[in-house]
XYZ file of C-alpha atoms in Angstrom:
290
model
C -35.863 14.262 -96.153
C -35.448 10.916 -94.401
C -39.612 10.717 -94.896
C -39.809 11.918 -98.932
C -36.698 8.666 -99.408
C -38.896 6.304 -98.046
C -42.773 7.956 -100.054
C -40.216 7.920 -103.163
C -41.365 4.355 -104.048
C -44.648 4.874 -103.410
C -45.153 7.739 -105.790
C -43.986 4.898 -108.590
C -46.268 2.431 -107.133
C -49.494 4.699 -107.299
C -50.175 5.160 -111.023
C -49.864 1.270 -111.218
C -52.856 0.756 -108.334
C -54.971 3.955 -109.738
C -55.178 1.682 -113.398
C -55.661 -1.131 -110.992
C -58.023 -0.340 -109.365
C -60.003 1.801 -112.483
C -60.128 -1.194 -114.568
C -60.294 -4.079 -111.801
C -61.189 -3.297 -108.340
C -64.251 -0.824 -108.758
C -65.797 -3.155 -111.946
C -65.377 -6.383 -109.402
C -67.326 -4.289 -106.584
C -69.486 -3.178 -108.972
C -70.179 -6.845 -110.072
C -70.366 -8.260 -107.081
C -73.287 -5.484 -106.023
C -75.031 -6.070 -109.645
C -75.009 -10.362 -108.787
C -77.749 -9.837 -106.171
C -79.965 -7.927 -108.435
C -82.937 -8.241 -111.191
C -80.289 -6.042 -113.498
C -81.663 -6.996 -116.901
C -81.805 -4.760 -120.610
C -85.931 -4.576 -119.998
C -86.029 -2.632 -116.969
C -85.567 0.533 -116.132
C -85.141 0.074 -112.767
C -82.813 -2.374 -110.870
C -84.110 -4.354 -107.543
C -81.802 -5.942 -105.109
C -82.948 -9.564 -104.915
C -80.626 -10.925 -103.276
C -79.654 -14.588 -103.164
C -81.722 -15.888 -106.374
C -79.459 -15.730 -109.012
C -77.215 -17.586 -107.065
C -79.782 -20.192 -106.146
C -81.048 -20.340 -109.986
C -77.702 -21.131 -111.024
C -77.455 -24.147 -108.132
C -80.933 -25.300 -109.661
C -81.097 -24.750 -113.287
C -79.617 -27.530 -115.167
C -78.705 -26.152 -118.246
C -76.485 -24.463 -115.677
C -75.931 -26.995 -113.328
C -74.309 -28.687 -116.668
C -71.701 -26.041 -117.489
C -70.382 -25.907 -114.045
C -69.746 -29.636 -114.162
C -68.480 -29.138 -117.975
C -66.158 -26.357 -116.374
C -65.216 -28.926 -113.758
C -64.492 -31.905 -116.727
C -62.450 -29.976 -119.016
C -59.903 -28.261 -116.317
C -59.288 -31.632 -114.800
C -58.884 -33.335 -117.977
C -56.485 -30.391 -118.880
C -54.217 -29.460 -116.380
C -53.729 -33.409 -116.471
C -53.108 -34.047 -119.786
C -51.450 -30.943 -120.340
C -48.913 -31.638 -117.703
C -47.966 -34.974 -118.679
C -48.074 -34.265 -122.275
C -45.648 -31.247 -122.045
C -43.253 -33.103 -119.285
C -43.115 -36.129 -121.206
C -42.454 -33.853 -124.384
C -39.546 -31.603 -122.405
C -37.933 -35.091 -121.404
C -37.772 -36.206 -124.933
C -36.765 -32.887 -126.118
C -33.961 -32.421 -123.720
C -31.899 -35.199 -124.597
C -28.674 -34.824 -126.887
C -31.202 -35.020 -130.176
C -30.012 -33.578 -133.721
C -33.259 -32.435 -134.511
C -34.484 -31.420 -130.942
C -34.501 -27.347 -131.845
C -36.623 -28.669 -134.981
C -38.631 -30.605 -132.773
C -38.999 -28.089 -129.591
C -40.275 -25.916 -132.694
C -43.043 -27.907 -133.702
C -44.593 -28.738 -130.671
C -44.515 -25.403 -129.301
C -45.770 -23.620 -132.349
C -49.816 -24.771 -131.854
C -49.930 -22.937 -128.574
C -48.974 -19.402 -130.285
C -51.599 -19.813 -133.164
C -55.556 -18.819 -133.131
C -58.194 -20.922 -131.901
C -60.249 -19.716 -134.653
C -58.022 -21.364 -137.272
C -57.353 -24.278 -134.557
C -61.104 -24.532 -134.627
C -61.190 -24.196 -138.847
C -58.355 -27.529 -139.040
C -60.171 -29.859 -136.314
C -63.659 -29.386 -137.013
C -63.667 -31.113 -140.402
C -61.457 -33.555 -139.140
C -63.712 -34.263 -136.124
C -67.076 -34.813 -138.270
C -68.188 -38.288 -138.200
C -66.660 -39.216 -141.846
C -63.732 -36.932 -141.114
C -60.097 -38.023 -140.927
C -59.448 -38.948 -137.485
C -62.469 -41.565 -137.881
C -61.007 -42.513 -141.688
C -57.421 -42.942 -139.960
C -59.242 -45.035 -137.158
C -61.116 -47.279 -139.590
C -58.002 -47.777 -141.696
C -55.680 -49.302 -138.935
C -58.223 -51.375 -137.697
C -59.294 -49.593 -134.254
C -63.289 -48.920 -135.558
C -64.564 -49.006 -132.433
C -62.564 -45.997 -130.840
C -64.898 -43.862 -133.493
C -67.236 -41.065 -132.223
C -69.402 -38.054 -133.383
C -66.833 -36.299 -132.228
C -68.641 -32.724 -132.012
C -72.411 -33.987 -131.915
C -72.122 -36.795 -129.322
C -73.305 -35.521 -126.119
C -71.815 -37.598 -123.777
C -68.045 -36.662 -125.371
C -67.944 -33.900 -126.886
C -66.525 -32.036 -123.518
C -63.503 -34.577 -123.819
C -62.911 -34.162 -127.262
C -62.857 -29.908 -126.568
C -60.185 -30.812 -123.616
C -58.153 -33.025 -126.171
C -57.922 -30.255 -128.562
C -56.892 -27.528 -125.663
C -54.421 -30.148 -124.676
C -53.230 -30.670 -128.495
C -52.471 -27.005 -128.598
C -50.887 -26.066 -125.247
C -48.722 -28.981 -124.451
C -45.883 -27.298 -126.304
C -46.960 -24.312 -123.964
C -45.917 -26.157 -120.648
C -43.153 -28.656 -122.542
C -41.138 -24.989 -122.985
C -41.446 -24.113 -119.003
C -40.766 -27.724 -118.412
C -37.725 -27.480 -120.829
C -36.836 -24.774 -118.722
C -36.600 -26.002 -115.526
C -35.142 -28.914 -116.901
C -32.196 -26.882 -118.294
C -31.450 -25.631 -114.967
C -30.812 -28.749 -113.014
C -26.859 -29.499 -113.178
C -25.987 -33.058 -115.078
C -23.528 -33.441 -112.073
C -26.923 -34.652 -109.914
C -27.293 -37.527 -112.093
C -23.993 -38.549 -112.385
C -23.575 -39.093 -109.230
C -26.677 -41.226 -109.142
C -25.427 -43.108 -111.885
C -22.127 -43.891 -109.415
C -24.312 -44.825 -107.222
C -25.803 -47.454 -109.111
C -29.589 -45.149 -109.187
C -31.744 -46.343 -112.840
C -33.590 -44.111 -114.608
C -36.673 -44.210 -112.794
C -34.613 -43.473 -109.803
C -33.020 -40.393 -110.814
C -36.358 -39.009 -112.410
C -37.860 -39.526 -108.870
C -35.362 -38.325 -106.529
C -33.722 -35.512 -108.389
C -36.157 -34.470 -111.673
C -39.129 -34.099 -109.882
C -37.884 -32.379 -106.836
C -35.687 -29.961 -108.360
C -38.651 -29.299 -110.944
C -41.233 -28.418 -108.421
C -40.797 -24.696 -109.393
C -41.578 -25.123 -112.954
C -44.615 -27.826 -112.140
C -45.583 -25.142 -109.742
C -46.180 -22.744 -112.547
C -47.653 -24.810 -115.308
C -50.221 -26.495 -112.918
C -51.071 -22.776 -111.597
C -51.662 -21.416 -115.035
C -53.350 -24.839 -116.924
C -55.742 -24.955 -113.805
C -57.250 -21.291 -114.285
C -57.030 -21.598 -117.709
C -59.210 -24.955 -117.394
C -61.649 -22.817 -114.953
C -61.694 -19.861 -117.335
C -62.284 -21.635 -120.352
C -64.525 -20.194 -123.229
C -62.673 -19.647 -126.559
C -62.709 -23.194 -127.060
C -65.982 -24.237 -126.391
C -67.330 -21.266 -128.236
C -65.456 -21.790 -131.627
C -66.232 -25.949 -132.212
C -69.624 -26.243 -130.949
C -71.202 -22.672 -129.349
C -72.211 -24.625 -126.396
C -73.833 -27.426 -128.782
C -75.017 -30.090 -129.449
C -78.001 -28.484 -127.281
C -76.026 -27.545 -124.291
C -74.110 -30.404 -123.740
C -70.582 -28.763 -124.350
C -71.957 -25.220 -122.042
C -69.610 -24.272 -120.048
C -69.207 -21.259 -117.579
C -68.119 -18.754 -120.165
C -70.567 -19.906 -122.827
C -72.948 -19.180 -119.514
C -72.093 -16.002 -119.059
C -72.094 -15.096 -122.865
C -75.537 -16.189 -123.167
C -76.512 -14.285 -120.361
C -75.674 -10.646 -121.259
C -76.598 -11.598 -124.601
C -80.416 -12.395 -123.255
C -80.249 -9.309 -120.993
C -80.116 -11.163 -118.533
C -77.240 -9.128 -116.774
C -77.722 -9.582 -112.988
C -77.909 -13.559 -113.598
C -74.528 -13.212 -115.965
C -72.733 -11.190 -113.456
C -73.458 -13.663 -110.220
C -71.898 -16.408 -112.607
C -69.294 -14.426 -113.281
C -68.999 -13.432 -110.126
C -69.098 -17.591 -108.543
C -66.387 -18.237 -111.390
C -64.416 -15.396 -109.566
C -64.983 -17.206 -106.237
C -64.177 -20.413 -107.399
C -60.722 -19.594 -109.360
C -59.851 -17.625 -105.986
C -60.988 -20.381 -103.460
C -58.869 -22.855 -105.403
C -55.833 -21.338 -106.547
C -54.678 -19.561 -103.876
C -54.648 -22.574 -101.092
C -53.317 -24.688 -103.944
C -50.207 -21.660 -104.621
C -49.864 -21.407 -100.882
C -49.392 -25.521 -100.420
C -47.388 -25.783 -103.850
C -44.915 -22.738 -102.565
C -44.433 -25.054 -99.209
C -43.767 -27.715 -100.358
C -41.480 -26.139 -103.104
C -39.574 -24.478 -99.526
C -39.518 -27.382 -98.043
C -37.489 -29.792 -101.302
């Protein structure tokens, strides 16, 4: 009887890991075995080739490119995005009349499409669109760009835009956190004679770690995983200077070229894993350890 207690919670768990493990462990072992072969949609048969798509993907430089476009726009993000959204739950959690208003607006981009993101900004990021006109008009002409068409920044200008629309994503786990710290803290570093830079450094930050934890967990794979993006304002253009990893593997199946799609799938896999989970492991420490 004793025994059937103790299996009770089991029997729950295994419907859960059957789904699991239908719909994510077999496909990734499956994946994995299909990255070190010629798998393609013109042959019938498949050959296990081992290392090559890995090395073609080390020396091609279209894909060389998106893995260092991959690398740009989730450093650029889960910066930006970070500051942006603390700076924006700071603001937002003082005694404001029009904070709900305001905690409103800057949240709201991060729950609409990218398609109609992509439909506002790409107008306004032509060469004679508004942000340039706006530019021109208060005097700051050299600070304009082909936004969309310029190689060397259109990668930038993609990471600006994520960051313009998810900000108000972090600001609200920010403002969270935030909310949870007791005001009594900062009286008492107000007794004790403590500024503002003070208290934001010896109580907001340390008693935020959870919630900067979090945000820095989820902007960084969502900077490693990026595709929706890229694929809605330029497809991977102008040429390939905006490819990125997900473009990659896009273009890949779409060629037929399945056994080179899956190994970059498969390294994207690798990478998200090889650099979250040390980075969770060190965050949750030193999280502990405040």
């Amino acid at each position: 009887m004793k025994i059937s207690r103790r299996l009770y919670s089991y029997y729950l768990v295994w419907p859960a890991l059957l789904i699991y493990s239908i719909f994510f462990v077999i496909p990734a072992i499956a994946g994995l075995y299909y990255s070190f072969t010629d798998w393609r949609l013109d042959r019938t048969s498949i050959q296990f080739i081992g290392w090559d798509n890995f090395e073609r993907i080390f020396t091609d430089k279209t894909l060389l490119l998106a893995v260092k476009n991959t690398l740009i726009f989730a450093v650029a993000t889960v910066i930006g995005k970070n500051i942006v959204g603390m700076a924006l739950a700071i603001g937002l959690n003082m005694r404001l009349k029009t904070r709900n208003i305001l905690r409103a607006i800057f949240y709201s981009p991060s729950i609409l499409s990218i398609l109609v993101i992509s439909i506002v900004f790409t107008p306004m990021l032509r060469a004679d669109g508004t942000i340039n006109r706006i530019l021109d008009a208060v005097g700051l002409h050299f600070l304009t760009q082909n936004w969309l068409t310029d190689p060397s920044v259109v990668i930038w200008t993609i990471a600006l835009v994520s960051i313009w629309q998810q900000a108000g994503f972090q600001m609200a786990i920010y403002l969270a956190g935030l909310q949870s710290i007791s005001k009594d803290y900062y009286e008492a570093a107000t007794i004790d004679g403590a500024g503002a830079w003070r208290s934001f450094r010896s109580i907001t930050l340390p008693l935020l770690t959870p919630a900067i934890n979090i945000n820095l967990m989820l902007t960084l794979i969502g900077g490693l995983k990026v595709f929706s993006e890229v694929f809605v304002l330029t497809g991977g253009g102008p040429g390939n200077a905006s490819q990125v990893v997900g473009t990659i593997i896009l273009r890949s199946f779409g060629e037929g070229s399945w056994g080179l799609g899956t190994a970059v799938n498969t390294l994207l896999f690798a990478a998200v894993t090889v650099i979250a989970i040390p980075l969770l492991i060190f965050m949750r420490r030193k999280e502990v350890s405040e």
